[in-house]
């Protein structure tokens, strides 16, 4: 009894294991929601700029319509953001949107068979949209920043080096495209990258490395398809095998899922902590 206080949740009164359990239930009911929650967590974090030190997951600003209107976030305002509202309402002010969105990403990755990515709590929401960064910080699948060759590895490096990621981390993070699909109603692209879009595995890399990817003949944006026409790759995905410094990591992860899981876990944890301060390592699984 003397140590009963140890049983209390440690951080701000929120039981993050319970929050994770509620997010898991949403994904168990509809596994296709898992990948979209991973995309939400990544887009909530990927606005970080290491020079100006603004953006990142810290303020939970992706909930604001100003940020949801950014081209790269198409679809999230009608899907993943509203899916999280009941969870937010249940825990109230003690749970920040910023913590909720980043926790949703790691819960989804684990629920879909991926690694248990370390996660820390303590993000404090920005109260108004003035903390929203300018549009254009997330990678475009076909168009780089002004002046950059869109099909060039330079676009990927410009965007991800700005967040503080190197070539190996860029490739590891891209393996998240094992999950989910493109929706014509969101990005305009169409189809899944792998035949198992609700399973986190290294298939994205093996398919990139082994399939003959050709231009899809259709009215939508330029994308690639396999011979069976059931899978897709974006122009930016193909960059990872067109550039030798990227390709060596694609080949490595295609052969070695354990190394992919370990490297992805480190890089995704780093991604989710961009633009944060004062976090506390938190047991959520
Ligand atoms: Fe992605 N991604 N992504 N992506 N992404 C899309 C879907 C998903 C790019 C473009 C698109 C990462 C990197 C890039 C996920 C995770 C991650 C879609 C389709 C486009 C387009 C959206 C739609 O129509 O619904 C581009 C470009 C890049 C790049 O790096 C150049 C990274 C780093 C991650 C990550 O999580 C670390 C996931 C998951 C999805 C599937 C979403 C869904 O609803 O299904």
XYZ file of C-alpha atoms and ligand atoms in Angstrom:
330
model
C 0.000 0.000 0.000
C 2.919 2.289 0.736
C 3.825 2.139 -2.910
C 0.333 2.253 -4.381
C 1.202 5.548 -6.073
C 3.487 3.575 -8.397
C 0.418 2.085 -10.049
C -0.784 5.493 -11.171
C -0.067 6.446 -14.763
C 3.080 8.513 -14.802
C 2.559 11.166 -17.432
C 0.031 13.913 -16.891
C -2.538 11.414 -15.690
C -2.967 9.785 -19.106
C -2.840 5.997 -19.337
C -1.100 5.754 -22.696
C -1.488 1.973 -22.810
C -5.249 2.508 -22.671
C -5.061 5.144 -25.427
C -2.983 2.716 -27.524
C -5.597 0.034 -26.867
C -8.376 2.288 -28.142
C -6.383 3.069 -31.303
C -5.715 -0.687 -31.772
C -9.447 -1.394 -31.581
C -10.143 1.064 -34.397
C -7.507 -0.666 -36.554
C -8.693 -4.187 -35.661
C -12.202 -3.228 -36.777
C -10.871 -1.947 -40.118
C -7.201 -2.763 -40.817
C -7.210 -0.408 -43.825
C -7.353 2.502 -41.395
C -3.910 1.532 -40.044
C -1.857 2.745 -43.025
C -3.764 6.036 -43.177
C -2.975 6.603 -39.480
C 0.721 5.983 -40.229
C 0.484 8.614 -42.973
C -1.164 11.024 -40.506
C 1.638 10.568 -37.981
C 4.332 11.017 -40.621
C 2.739 14.124 -42.134
C 2.245 15.585 -38.658
C 6.023 15.255 -38.138
C 7.525 15.743 -41.611
C 7.118 19.530 -41.715
C 10.211 19.993 -39.537
C 13.006 22.311 -40.666
C 16.271 21.807 -38.787
C 17.531 25.311 -39.673
C 14.511 27.364 -38.585
C 13.582 24.656 -36.027
C 9.886 25.084 -36.772
C 7.346 22.493 -37.881
C 7.400 18.891 -36.679
C 4.991 16.885 -34.563
C 5.215 19.058 -31.447
C 2.177 21.312 -31.830
C -0.342 18.900 -33.344
C -0.962 21.547 -36.005
C -2.093 19.058 -38.652
C -5.551 19.216 -37.050
C -5.963 22.798 -38.332
C -7.732 23.262 -41.663
C -4.877 25.532 -42.786
C -2.422 22.605 -42.628
C -4.888 19.984 -43.893
C -5.280 22.179 -46.990
C -1.615 21.562 -47.923
C -1.392 19.515 -51.130
C 0.455 16.619 -49.500
C -2.256 16.182 -46.865
C -5.083 15.549 -49.339
C -7.587 13.113 -47.846
C -6.395 13.247 -44.231
C -9.018 15.826 -43.197
C -11.792 13.436 -44.203
C -10.185 10.251 -42.848
C -7.478 9.884 -40.208
C -8.061 13.215 -38.428
C -11.796 12.609 -37.787
C -11.105 8.924 -36.933
C -9.082 10.139 -33.919
C -11.732 12.543 -32.575
C -13.558 10.019 -30.363
C -10.282 9.002 -28.726
C -9.389 12.652 -28.133
C -12.842 13.344 -26.649
C -12.554 10.327 -24.339
C -9.258 11.517 -22.778
C -9.894 15.250 -23.041
C -7.319 17.948 -22.371
C -4.846 15.635 -20.649
C -4.104 13.973 -24.034
C -2.650 16.289 -26.685
C -3.511 15.877 -30.359
C 0.222 15.907 -31.026
C 0.775 12.881 -28.754
C -2.357 11.150 -30.079
C -1.386 11.442 -33.756
C 2.184 10.241 -33.187
C 1.029 7.389 -30.921
C -1.467 6.337 -33.627
C 1.446 5.840 -36.027
C 3.427 3.505 -33.789
C 0.300 1.607 -32.708
C -0.666 1.037 -36.355
C 2.829 -0.144 -37.293
C 2.809 -2.690 -34.462
C -0.807 -3.751 -35.057
C 0.014 -4.460 -38.727
C 2.965 -6.703 -37.836
C 5.818 -4.202 -37.678
C 8.343 -3.383 -34.963
C 7.471 -1.817 -31.590
C 8.776 1.678 -32.247
C 9.778 3.557 -29.072
C 7.475 6.498 -28.344
C 7.614 9.380 -25.899
C 4.798 11.543 -24.571
C 4.612 15.182 -23.576
C 3.892 17.144 -26.764
C 1.916 20.303 -26.054
C -0.601 21.394 -28.680
C -0.303 24.745 -30.396
C -3.500 26.632 -29.607
C -3.949 28.369 -32.925
C -2.902 27.904 -36.566
C -0.133 30.533 -36.426
C 2.332 27.623 -35.868
C 1.348 25.997 -39.189
C 4.388 26.000 -41.518
C 4.161 27.036 -45.196
C 2.922 24.469 -47.721
C 5.621 22.565 -49.626
C 7.587 20.921 -46.817
C 6.328 17.371 -47.452
C 7.705 15.492 -50.459
C 5.750 15.664 -53.707
C 5.467 12.390 -55.604
C 6.010 14.025 -58.974
C 7.012 17.654 -58.443
C 9.990 18.907 -56.546
C 10.562 22.342 -55.064
C 10.997 25.171 -57.591
C 14.140 24.589 -59.618
C 14.620 20.936 -58.699
C 14.311 18.168 -61.250
C 11.229 16.308 -60.044
C 12.425 12.844 -60.985
C 15.758 13.518 -59.363
C 17.086 12.108 -56.130
C 17.871 15.739 -55.276
C 14.212 16.368 -54.422
C 14.218 13.556 -51.860
C 17.521 14.714 -50.373
C 16.406 18.361 -50.226
C 13.228 17.475 -48.340
C 14.630 14.832 -45.981
C 17.991 16.493 -45.277
C 15.964 19.539 -44.175
C 14.383 17.281 -41.517
C 17.836 15.913 -40.609
C 17.748 12.501 -42.343
C 20.563 10.867 -44.350
C 20.317 8.506 -47.352
C 19.980 5.350 -45.260
C 17.208 6.878 -43.147
C 15.381 8.122 -46.267
C 15.324 4.598 -47.693
C 14.337 2.979 -44.382
C 11.442 5.417 -43.883
C 10.252 4.876 -47.463
C 9.645 1.224 -46.542
C 6.407 2.435 -44.893
C 4.956 2.171 -48.402
C 4.671 -1.552 -47.688
C 1.471 -0.294 -46.091
C -1.644 1.155 -47.627
C -2.420 2.538 -51.000
C -2.928 5.622 -53.106
C -6.505 6.837 -53.465
C -7.738 8.696 -56.561
C -9.970 10.637 -54.156
C -6.954 11.848 -52.131
C -3.616 12.182 -53.971
C -5.031 11.275 -57.398
C -2.665 8.300 -57.680
C -4.118 4.819 -57.581
C -3.325 1.454 -56.054
C -1.229 -0.328 -53.426
C 2.546 -0.830 -53.489
C 2.346 -4.450 -52.313
C -0.218 -7.283 -52.371
C -0.302 -7.130 -48.528
C -1.145 -3.473 -47.756
C -2.225 -4.211 -44.181
C 1.015 -6.026 -43.310
C 4.188 -4.214 -42.341
C 7.036 -6.109 -44.041
C 9.984 -5.518 -46.398
C 8.033 -6.342 -49.577
C 8.206 -2.733 -50.799
C 11.962 -3.181 -51.186
C 11.860 -6.656 -52.767
C 9.233 -5.492 -55.271
C 11.139 -2.295 -56.110
C 14.259 -4.377 -56.668
C 12.770 -7.270 -58.686
C 9.646 -6.184 -60.603
C 9.727 -4.655 -64.071
C 8.018 -1.284 -63.508
C 6.488 0.400 -66.549
C 4.528 3.604 -67.094
C 0.791 3.126 -66.546
C -1.336 4.200 -69.477
C -4.256 6.044 -67.905
C -5.812 9.472 -67.469
C -4.391 9.980 -63.958
C -0.976 11.318 -62.923
C 2.227 9.650 -64.123
C 2.822 6.478 -62.104
C 4.303 3.039 -62.585
C 2.614 -0.377 -62.635
C 3.747 -4.007 -62.614
C 3.015 -6.463 -65.445
C -0.050 -7.779 -63.635
C -1.350 -4.207 -63.263
C -2.277 -4.749 -59.628
C 0.609 -2.877 -57.963
C 1.994 0.638 -58.273
C 5.053 2.787 -57.613
C 5.294 6.578 -57.550
C 8.022 8.395 -59.517
C 9.712 9.140 -56.170
C 9.667 5.426 -55.236
C 11.564 4.544 -58.430
C 14.183 7.168 -57.569
C 15.316 4.810 -54.812
C 16.578 2.301 -57.391
C 17.746 4.901 -59.931
C 20.248 6.453 -57.535
C 23.106 4.089 -56.575
C 23.531 5.528 -53.083
C 19.858 4.876 -52.339
C 19.758 1.551 -54.192
C 22.349 -0.139 -52.008
C 20.002 0.263 -49.033
C 16.987 -0.942 -51.058
C 18.899 -4.143 -51.870
C 20.014 -4.538 -48.266
C 16.488 -4.179 -46.838
C 15.037 -6.436 -49.571
C 17.332 -9.212 -48.310
C 17.181 -8.513 -44.605
C 13.834 -7.735 -42.952
C 15.327 -7.707 -39.434
C 17.749 -4.911 -40.344
C 14.911 -3.025 -42.040
C 12.758 -3.300 -38.900
C 15.606 -2.117 -36.655
C 16.589 0.813 -38.907
C 12.968 1.799 -39.588
C 12.213 1.793 -35.885
C 15.086 4.185 -35.118
C 14.267 6.505 -38.016
C 10.513 6.586 -37.343
C 11.124 7.358 -33.663
C 13.426 10.211 -34.718
C 10.799 11.440 -37.217
C 8.092 11.540 -34.558
C 10.295 13.572 -32.207
C 11.163 16.318 -34.696
C 10.103 19.706 -33.369
C 9.481 18.546 -29.804
C 11.004 19.351 -26.416
C 10.794 17.812 -22.962
C 9.409 14.409 -23.978
C 9.288 11.463 -21.576
C 9.997 7.922 -22.740
C 6.660 6.140 -22.322
C 5.646 2.490 -22.239
C 2.702 2.215 -24.623
C 2.721 -1.434 -25.763
Fe 3.810 8.118 -48.455
N 2.372 8.484 -49.848
N 5.107 9.266 -49.494
N 5.197 7.839 -46.995
N 2.457 7.046 -47.413
C 1.087 7.999 -49.857
C 0.566 7.094 -48.967
C 1.224 6.631 -47.846
C 4.857 9.919 -50.673
C 3.630 10.029 -51.314
C 2.499 9.328 -50.936
C 6.471 8.328 -46.999
C 7.091 8.964 -48.085
C 6.438 9.414 -49.206
C 2.725 6.391 -46.223
C 3.829 6.558 -45.409
C 4.982 7.247 -45.774
C 0.382 8.539 -50.979
C -1.073 8.226 -51.330
C 1.254 9.351 -51.654
C 0.980 10.131 -52.929
C -2.049 9.066 -50.500
C -3.473 8.754 -50.875
O -3.819 8.930 -52.056
O -4.251 8.345 -49.984
C 6.072 10.501 -51.169
C 6.176 11.316 -52.435
C 7.061 10.175 -50.277
C 8.503 10.503 -50.384
O 9.289 10.177 -49.448
C 9.044 11.058 -51.420
C 7.095 8.113 -45.721
C 8.511 8.576 -45.374
C 6.167 7.449 -44.941
C 6.281 7.011 -43.520
O 5.328 6.631 -42.903
C 7.557 7.080 -42.797
C 1.629 5.480 -45.927
C 1.557 4.527 -44.738
C 0.687 5.634 -46.949
C -0.640 4.873 -47.133
C -1.814 5.707 -46.679
C -3.167 5.036 -46.885
O -4.181 5.751 -46.689
O -3.244 3.842 -47.210
